[in-house]
mmCIF file with all atom_site columns, C-alpha atoms in Angstrom:
data_model
loop_
_atom_site.group_PDB
_atom_site.id
_atom_site.type_symbol
_atom_site.label_atom_id
_atom_site.label_alt_id
_atom_site.label_comp_id
_atom_site.label_asym_id
_atom_site.label_entity_id
_atom_site.label_seq_id
_atom_site.pdbx_PDB_ins_code
_atom_site.Cartn_x
_atom_site.Cartn_y
_atom_site.Cartn_z
_atom_site.occupancy
_atom_site.B_iso_or_equiv
_atom_site.pdbx_formal_charge
_atom_site.auth_seq_id
_atom_site.auth_comp_id
_atom_site.auth_asym_id
_atom_site.auth_atom_id
_atom_site.pdbx_PDB_model_num
ATOM 1   C CA . UNK A 1 1   ? 17.156  -16.054 -35.773 1.00 0.00 ? 106 UNK A CA 1
ATOM 2   C CA . UNK A 1 2   ? 14.589  -17.799 -33.568 1.00 0.00 ? 107 UNK A CA 1
ATOM 3   C CA . UNK A 1 3   ? 12.662  -19.271 -37.018 1.00 0.00 ? 108 UNK A CA 1
ATOM 4   C CA . UNK A 1 4   ? 8.991   -17.286 -35.794 1.00 0.00 ? 109 UNK A CA 1
ATOM 5   C CA . UNK A 1 5   ? 8.349   -16.832 -39.776 1.00 0.00 ? 110 UNK A CA 1
ATOM 6   C CA . UNK A 1 6   ? 9.573   -20.160 -41.081 1.00 0.00 ? 111 UNK A CA 1
ATOM 7   C CA . UNK A 1 7   ? 7.332   -23.025 -42.062 1.00 0.00 ? 112 UNK A CA 1
ATOM 8   C CA . UNK A 1 8   ? 6.571   -25.446 -39.165 1.00 0.00 ? 113 UNK A CA 1
ATOM 9   C CA . UNK A 1 9   ? 8.476   -28.116 -40.771 1.00 0.00 ? 114 UNK A CA 1
ATOM 10  C CA . UNK A 1 10  ? 11.910  -25.937 -39.808 1.00 0.00 ? 115 UNK A CA 1
ATOM 11  C CA . UNK A 1 11  ? 11.099  -24.617 -36.354 1.00 0.00 ? 116 UNK A CA 1
ATOM 12  C CA . UNK A 1 12  ? 13.175  -26.863 -34.076 1.00 0.00 ? 117 UNK A CA 1
ATOM 13  C CA . UNK A 1 13  ? 11.598  -25.503 -31.035 1.00 0.00 ? 118 UNK A CA 1
ATOM 14  C CA . UNK A 1 14  ? 8.287   -26.862 -32.143 1.00 0.00 ? 119 UNK A CA 1
ATOM 15  C CA . UNK A 1 15  ? 9.901   -30.529 -31.633 1.00 0.00 ? 120 UNK A CA 1
ATOM 16  C CA . UNK A 1 16  ? 10.236  -29.876 -27.815 1.00 0.00 ? 121 UNK A CA 1
ATOM 17  C CA . UNK A 1 17  ? 8.042   -31.943 -26.069 1.00 0.00 ? 122 UNK A CA 1
ATOM 18  C CA . UNK A 1 18  ? 5.640   -29.674 -23.433 1.00 0.00 ? 123 UNK A CA 1
ATOM 19  C CA . UNK A 1 19  ? 7.171   -31.543 -20.500 1.00 0.00 ? 124 UNK A CA 1
ATOM 20  C CA . UNK A 1 20  ? 10.610  -30.615 -21.186 1.00 0.00 ? 125 UNK A CA 1
ATOM 21  C CA . UNK A 1 21  ? 9.564   -26.782 -20.631 1.00 0.00 ? 126 UNK A CA 1
ATOM 22  C CA . UNK A 1 22  ? 7.376   -27.119 -17.978 1.00 0.00 ? 127 UNK A CA 1
ATOM 23  C CA . UNK A 1 23  ? 10.188  -28.527 -15.343 1.00 0.00 ? 128 UNK A CA 1
ATOM 24  C CA . UNK A 1 24  ? 12.021  -27.902 -12.578 1.00 0.00 ? 129 UNK A CA 1
ATOM 25  C CA . UNK A 1 25  ? 14.924  -27.452 -14.478 1.00 0.00 ? 130 UNK A CA 1
ATOM 26  C CA . UNK A 1 26  ? 13.496  -25.031 -16.696 1.00 0.00 ? 131 UNK A CA 1
ATOM 27  C CA . UNK A 1 27  ? 11.868  -22.763 -13.858 1.00 0.00 ? 132 UNK A CA 1
ATOM 28  C CA . UNK A 1 28  ? 15.534  -22.555 -12.304 1.00 0.00 ? 133 UNK A CA 1
ATOM 29  C CA . UNK A 1 29  ? 16.871  -21.420 -15.646 1.00 0.00 ? 134 UNK A CA 1
ATOM 30  C CA . UNK A 1 30  ? 14.074  -19.030 -15.964 1.00 0.00 ? 135 UNK A CA 1
ATOM 31  C CA . UNK A 1 31  ? 14.846  -17.700 -12.223 1.00 0.00 ? 136 UNK A CA 1
ATOM 32  C CA . UNK A 1 32  ? 18.119  -17.295 -12.996 1.00 0.00 ? 137 UNK A CA 1
ATOM 33  C CA . UNK A 1 33  ? 17.368  -15.100 -15.742 1.00 0.00 ? 138 UNK A CA 1
ATOM 34  C CA . UNK A 1 34  ? 15.553  -13.116 -14.067 1.00 0.00 ? 139 UNK A CA 1
ATOM 35  C CA . UNK A 1 35  ? 17.670  -12.570 -11.480 1.00 0.00 ? 140 UNK A CA 1
ATOM 36  C CA . UNK A 1 36  ? 20.359  -11.493 -13.665 1.00 0.00 ? 141 UNK A CA 1
ATOM 37  C CA . UNK A 1 37  ? 17.970  -9.419  -16.186 1.00 0.00 ? 142 UNK A CA 1
ATOM 38  C CA . UNK A 1 38  ? 16.386  -7.133  -13.269 1.00 0.00 ? 143 UNK A CA 1
ATOM 39  C CA . UNK A 1 39  ? 17.331  -3.607  -14.135 1.00 0.00 ? 144 UNK A CA 1
ATOM 40  C CA . UNK A 1 40  ? 17.045  -0.878  -11.244 1.00 0.00 ? 145 UNK A CA 1
ATOM 41  C CA . UNK A 1 41  ? 16.219  2.194   -12.894 1.00 0.00 ? 146 UNK A CA 1
ATOM 42  C CA . UNK A 1 42  ? 16.786  4.515   -9.621  1.00 0.00 ? 147 UNK A CA 1
ATOM 43  C CA . UNK A 1 43  ? 17.559  3.760   -6.004  1.00 0.00 ? 148 UNK A CA 1
ATOM 44  C CA . UNK A 1 44  ? 18.860  7.459   -4.909  1.00 0.00 ? 149 UNK A CA 1
ATOM 45  C CA . UNK A 1 45  ? 17.143  7.185   -1.587  1.00 0.00 ? 150 UNK A CA 1
ATOM 46  C CA . UNK A 1 46  ? 18.720  3.784   -0.948  1.00 0.00 ? 151 UNK A CA 1
ATOM 47  C CA . UNK A 1 47  ? 15.491  1.988   -0.468  1.00 0.00 ? 152 UNK A CA 1
ATOM 48  C CA . UNK A 1 48  ? 16.477  -1.373  -2.002  1.00 0.00 ? 153 UNK A CA 1
ATOM 49  C CA . UNK A 1 49  ? 17.088  -3.717  -0.790  1.00 0.00 ? 154 UNK A CA 1
ATOM 50  C CA . UNK A 1 50  ? 14.649  -3.450  2.227   1.00 0.00 ? 155 UNK A CA 1
ATOM 51  C CA . UNK A 1 51  ? 16.081  -3.046  5.595   1.00 0.00 ? 156 UNK A CA 1
ATOM 52  C CA . UNK A 1 52  ? 14.122  -5.893  7.328   1.00 0.00 ? 157 UNK A CA 1
ATOM 53  C CA . UNK A 1 53  ? 16.930  -6.001  10.378  1.00 0.00 ? 158 UNK A CA 1
ATOM 54  C CA . UNK A 1 54  ? 14.866  -4.220  13.016  1.00 0.00 ? 159 UNK A CA 1
ATOM 55  C CA . UNK A 1 55  ? 13.262  -5.713  15.848  1.00 0.00 ? 160 UNK A CA 1
ATOM 56  C CA . UNK A 1 56  ? 9.438   -4.815  14.197  1.00 0.00 ? 161 UNK A CA 1
ATOM 57  C CA . UNK A 1 57  ? 8.237   -6.238  10.975  1.00 0.00 ? 162 UNK A CA 1
ATOM 58  C CA . UNK A 1 58  ? 8.512   -4.131  8.053   1.00 0.00 ? 163 UNK A CA 1
ATOM 59  C CA . UNK A 1 59  ? 5.045   -3.046  6.741   1.00 0.00 ? 164 UNK A CA 1
ATOM 60  C CA . UNK A 1 60  ? 4.691   -3.133  3.073   1.00 0.00 ? 165 UNK A CA 1
ATOM 61  C CA . UNK A 1 61  ? 1.594   -1.909  1.468   1.00 0.00 ? 166 UNK A CA 1
ATOM 62  C CA . UNK A 1 62  ? 0.842   -3.839  -1.846  1.00 0.00 ? 167 UNK A CA 1
ATOM 63  C CA . UNK A 1 63  ? -0.861  -1.777  -4.328  1.00 0.00 ? 168 UNK A CA 1
ATOM 64  C CA . UNK A 1 64  ? -2.382  -2.590  -7.788  1.00 0.00 ? 169 UNK A CA 1
ATOM 65  C CA . UNK A 1 65  ? -4.679  -4.749  -9.892  1.00 0.00 ? 170 UNK A CA 1
ATOM 66  C CA . UNK A 1 66  ? -1.543  -6.959  -10.624 1.00 0.00 ? 171 UNK A CA 1
ATOM 67  C CA . UNK A 1 67  ? -1.178  -7.679  -6.744  1.00 0.00 ? 172 UNK A CA 1
ATOM 68  C CA . UNK A 1 68  ? -2.724  -11.095 -6.729  1.00 0.00 ? 173 UNK A CA 1
ATOM 69  C CA . UNK A 1 69  ? -2.948  -12.330 -10.220 1.00 0.00 ? 174 UNK A CA 1
ATOM 70  C CA . UNK A 1 70  ? -0.943  -14.680 -11.694 1.00 0.00 ? 175 UNK A CA 1
ATOM 71  C CA . UNK A 1 71  ? -1.879  -15.239 -15.159 1.00 0.00 ? 176 UNK A CA 1
ATOM 72  C CA . UNK A 1 72  ? -0.983  -11.581 -16.318 1.00 0.00 ? 177 UNK A CA 1
ATOM 73  C CA . UNK A 1 73  ? 2.535   -12.259 -15.259 1.00 0.00 ? 178 UNK A CA 1
ATOM 74  C CA . UNK A 1 74  ? 2.817   -14.357 -18.418 1.00 0.00 ? 179 UNK A CA 1
ATOM 75  C CA . UNK A 1 75  ? 2.179   -11.594 -20.814 1.00 0.00 ? 180 UNK A CA 1
ATOM 76  C CA . UNK A 1 76  ? 0.478   -12.750 -23.661 1.00 0.00 ? 181 UNK A CA 1
ATOM 77  C CA . UNK A 1 77  ? 1.214   -15.936 -23.536 1.00 0.00 ? 182 UNK A CA 1
ATOM 78  C CA . UNK A 1 78  ? -2.050  -18.464 -23.552 1.00 0.00 ? 183 UNK A CA 1
ATOM 79  C CA . UNK A 1 79  ? -0.851  -21.529 -24.990 1.00 0.00 ? 184 UNK A CA 1
ATOM 80  C CA . UNK A 1 80  ? 0.999   -23.147 -22.182 1.00 0.00 ? 185 UNK A CA 1
ATOM 81  C CA . UNK A 1 81  ? 0.681   -23.424 -18.002 1.00 0.00 ? 186 UNK A CA 1
ATOM 82  C CA . UNK A 1 82  ? 4.101   -22.344 -16.320 1.00 0.00 ? 187 UNK A CA 1
ATOM 83  C CA . UNK A 1 83  ? 5.735   -24.804 -14.089 1.00 0.00 ? 188 UNK A CA 1
ATOM 84  C CA . UNK A 1 84  ? 4.701   -22.011 -11.148 1.00 0.00 ? 189 UNK A CA 1
ATOM 85  C CA . UNK A 1 85  ? 3.951   -18.506 -10.932 1.00 0.00 ? 190 UNK A CA 1
ATOM 86  C CA . UNK A 1 86  ? 3.875   -16.878 -8.014  1.00 0.00 ? 191 UNK A CA 1
ATOM 87  C CA . UNK A 1 87  ? 1.912   -13.284 -7.581  1.00 0.00 ? 192 UNK A CA 1
ATOM 88  C CA . UNK A 1 88  ? 3.469   -10.296 -5.682  1.00 0.00 ? 193 UNK A CA 1
ATOM 89  C CA . UNK A 1 89  ? 1.297   -10.865 -2.964  1.00 0.00 ? 194 UNK A CA 1
ATOM 90  C CA . UNK A 1 90  ? 2.146   -14.380 -2.567  1.00 0.00 ? 195 UNK A CA 1
ATOM 91  C CA . UNK A 1 91  ? 5.501   -13.739 -2.807  1.00 0.00 ? 196 UNK A CA 1
ATOM 92  C CA . UNK A 1 92  ? 5.666   -11.046 -0.437  1.00 0.00 ? 197 UNK A CA 1
ATOM 93  C CA . UNK A 1 93  ? 3.687   -12.983 2.449   1.00 0.00 ? 198 UNK A CA 1
ATOM 94  C CA . UNK A 1 94  ? 6.111   -15.613 2.077   1.00 0.00 ? 199 UNK A CA 1
ATOM 95  C CA . UNK A 1 95  ? 8.566   -13.328 3.792   1.00 0.00 ? 200 UNK A CA 1
ATOM 96  C CA . UNK A 1 96  ? 8.156   -13.826 7.610   1.00 0.00 ? 201 UNK A CA 1
ATOM 97  C CA . UNK A 1 97  ? 9.527   -10.499 8.545   1.00 0.00 ? 202 UNK A CA 1
ATOM 98  C CA . UNK A 1 98  ? 7.071   -8.409  6.972   1.00 0.00 ? 203 UNK A CA 1
ATOM 99  C CA . UNK A 1 99  ? 3.709   -7.329  7.624   1.00 0.00 ? 204 UNK A CA 1
ATOM 100 C CA . UNK A 1 100 ? 1.677   -6.959  4.724   1.00 0.00 ? 205 UNK A CA 1
ATOM 101 C CA . UNK A 1 101 ? -1.582  -5.093  3.659   1.00 0.00 ? 206 UNK A CA 1
ATOM 102 C CA . UNK A 1 102 ? -2.822  -5.499  -0.250  1.00 0.00 ? 207 UNK A CA 1
ATOM 103 C CA . UNK A 1 103 ? -5.209  -3.259  -2.002  1.00 0.00 ? 208 UNK A CA 1
ATOM 104 C CA . UNK A 1 104 ? -6.117  -3.364  -5.230  1.00 0.00 ? 209 UNK A CA 1
ATOM 105 C CA . UNK A 1 105 ? -6.611  0.304   -5.451  1.00 0.00 ? 210 UNK A CA 1
ATOM 106 C CA . UNK A 1 106 ? -8.977  0.165   -8.361  1.00 0.00 ? 211 UNK A CA 1
ATOM 107 C CA . UNK A 1 107 ? -11.546 -2.397  -9.924  1.00 0.00 ? 212 UNK A CA 1
ATOM 108 C CA . UNK A 1 108 ? -9.550  -3.928  -12.752 1.00 0.00 ? 213 UNK A CA 1
ATOM 109 C CA . UNK A 1 109 ? -6.415  -3.572  -14.928 1.00 0.00 ? 214 UNK A CA 1
ATOM 110 C CA . UNK A 1 110 ? -7.881  -0.539  -16.732 1.00 0.00 ? 215 UNK A CA 1
ATOM 111 C CA . UNK A 1 111 ? -8.621  0.926   -13.669 1.00 0.00 ? 216 UNK A CA 1
ATOM 112 C CA . UNK A 1 112 ? -11.640 3.071   -13.545 1.00 0.00 ? 217 UNK A CA 1
ATOM 113 C CA . UNK A 1 113 ? -12.170 5.418   -10.747 1.00 0.00 ? 218 UNK A CA 1
ATOM 114 C CA . UNK A 1 114 ? -13.429 3.459   -7.621  1.00 0.00 ? 219 UNK A CA 1
ATOM 115 C CA . UNK A 1 115 ? -13.441 6.024   -4.584  1.00 0.00 ? 220 UNK A CA 1
ATOM 116 C CA . UNK A 1 116 ? -13.935 3.100   -2.035  1.00 0.00 ? 221 UNK A CA 1
ATOM 117 C CA . UNK A 1 117 ? -10.924 1.251   -3.225  1.00 0.00 ? 222 UNK A CA 1
ATOM 118 C CA . UNK A 1 118 ? -8.787  3.942   -4.086  1.00 0.00 ? 223 UNK A CA 1
ATOM 119 C CA . UNK A 1 119 ? -9.224  5.529   -0.448  1.00 0.00 ? 224 UNK A CA 1
ATOM 120 C CA . UNK A 1 120 ? -8.529  1.998   0.819   1.00 0.00 ? 225 UNK A CA 1
ATOM 121 C CA . UNK A 1 121 ? -5.346  2.018   -0.979  1.00 0.00 ? 226 UNK A CA 1
ATOM 122 C CA . UNK A 1 122 ? -4.072  5.513   0.058   1.00 0.00 ? 227 UNK A CA 1
ATOM 123 C CA . UNK A 1 123 ? -4.505  4.729   3.846   1.00 0.00 ? 228 UNK A CA 1
ATOM 124 C CA . UNK A 1 124 ? -2.683  1.463   3.510   1.00 0.00 ? 229 UNK A CA 1
ATOM 125 C CA . UNK A 1 125 ? 0.044   3.235   1.852   1.00 0.00 ? 230 UNK A CA 1
ATOM 126 C CA . UNK A 1 126 ? 0.219   5.945   4.635   1.00 0.00 ? 231 UNK A CA 1
ATOM 127 C CA . UNK A 1 127 ? 0.260   3.319   6.944   1.00 0.00 ? 232 UNK A CA 1
ATOM 128 C CA . UNK A 1 128 ? 3.369   1.394   5.693   1.00 0.00 ? 233 UNK A CA 1
ATOM 129 C CA . UNK A 1 129 ? 6.710   1.663   5.749   1.00 0.00 ? 234 UNK A CA 1
ATOM 130 C CA . UNK A 1 130 ? 7.103   0.901   2.433   1.00 0.00 ? 235 UNK A CA 1
ATOM 131 C CA . UNK A 1 131 ? 4.868   1.057   -0.849  1.00 0.00 ? 236 UNK A CA 1
ATOM 132 C CA . UNK A 1 132 ? 4.757   -1.775  -3.513  1.00 0.00 ? 237 UNK A CA 1
ATOM 133 C CA . UNK A 1 133 ? 3.075   -0.624  -6.570  1.00 0.00 ? 238 UNK A CA 1
ATOM 134 C CA . UNK A 1 134 ? 1.994   -3.768  -9.142  1.00 0.00 ? 239 UNK A CA 1
ATOM 135 C CA . UNK A 1 135 ? 0.765   -2.492  -12.211 1.00 0.00 ? 240 UNK A CA 1
ATOM 136 C CA . UNK A 1 136 ? 0.600   -3.411  -15.946 1.00 0.00 ? 241 UNK A CA 1
ATOM 137 C CA . UNK A 1 137 ? -1.812  -3.975  -18.723 1.00 0.00 ? 242 UNK A CA 1
ATOM 138 C CA . UNK A 1 138 ? -3.752  -7.390  -20.064 1.00 0.00 ? 243 UNK A CA 1
ATOM 139 C CA . UNK A 1 139 ? -5.026  -8.584  -22.981 1.00 0.00 ? 244 UNK A CA 1
ATOM 140 C CA . UNK A 1 140 ? -7.990  -6.422  -22.843 1.00 0.00 ? 245 UNK A CA 1
ATOM 141 C CA . UNK A 1 141 ? -5.898  -3.533  -23.747 1.00 0.00 ? 246 UNK A CA 1
ATOM 142 C CA . UNK A 1 142 ? -3.424  -4.832  -25.827 1.00 0.00 ? 247 UNK A CA 1
ATOM 143 C CA . UNK A 1 143 ? -2.623  -8.225  -27.780 1.00 0.00 ? 248 UNK A CA 1
ATOM 144 C CA . UNK A 1 144 ? -2.344  -10.043 -31.065 1.00 0.00 ? 249 UNK A CA 1
ATOM 145 C CA . UNK A 1 145 ? -4.171  -7.506  -33.866 1.00 0.00 ? 250 UNK A CA 1
ATOM 146 C CA . UNK A 1 146 ? -5.016  -4.867  -30.861 1.00 0.00 ? 251 UNK A CA 1
ATOM 147 C CA . UNK A 1 147 ? -1.958  -3.193  -30.488 1.00 0.00 ? 252 UNK A CA 1
ATOM 148 C CA . UNK A 1 148 ? -1.350  0.381   -28.672 1.00 0.00 ? 253 UNK A CA 1
ATOM 149 C CA . UNK A 1 149 ? 0.194   3.407   -30.445 1.00 0.00 ? 254 UNK A CA 1
ATOM 150 C CA . UNK A 1 150 ? 1.665   4.351   -26.910 1.00 0.00 ? 255 UNK A CA 1
ATOM 151 C CA . UNK A 1 151 ? 3.201   2.697   -23.639 1.00 0.00 ? 256 UNK A CA 1
ATOM 152 C CA . UNK A 1 152 ? 1.480   4.674   -21.265 1.00 0.00 ? 257 UNK A CA 1
ATOM 153 C CA . UNK A 1 153 ? -0.396  2.829   -17.948 1.00 0.00 ? 258 UNK A CA 1
ATOM 154 C CA . UNK A 1 154 ? -4.265  3.166   -18.758 1.00 0.00 ? 259 UNK A CA 1
#
């Protein structure tokens, strides 16, 4: 229905000027869509939303190779620069009621074992009230003509 395989002359989305999709109105629309599409698979321990009402700041450990990355949050898209991309760490740092510790846990998305990084991540998680894990895949693991046969994390 979107015409992805139609000839370029018939693809109406190719005629949208780049500035149109890279605008504050487009960012607002994307934020609304993201908020409306979040799926929480389980919250049996009632962990979310985080309780930040205490007198002490909530200690959060952000662990994972995607903690500070932004380009990976765009998926496989390389043909545009979005209006704004906020890393997980940047978003959490903006919350004044949190004390944030960030550790990658491993050196890179493919996550080869690195004892020093892993040890720091475990220590950060142990000292935190809450641990958030930021994982995923990037273009070195999957992309056009570079598909995988499973959906497991590396």
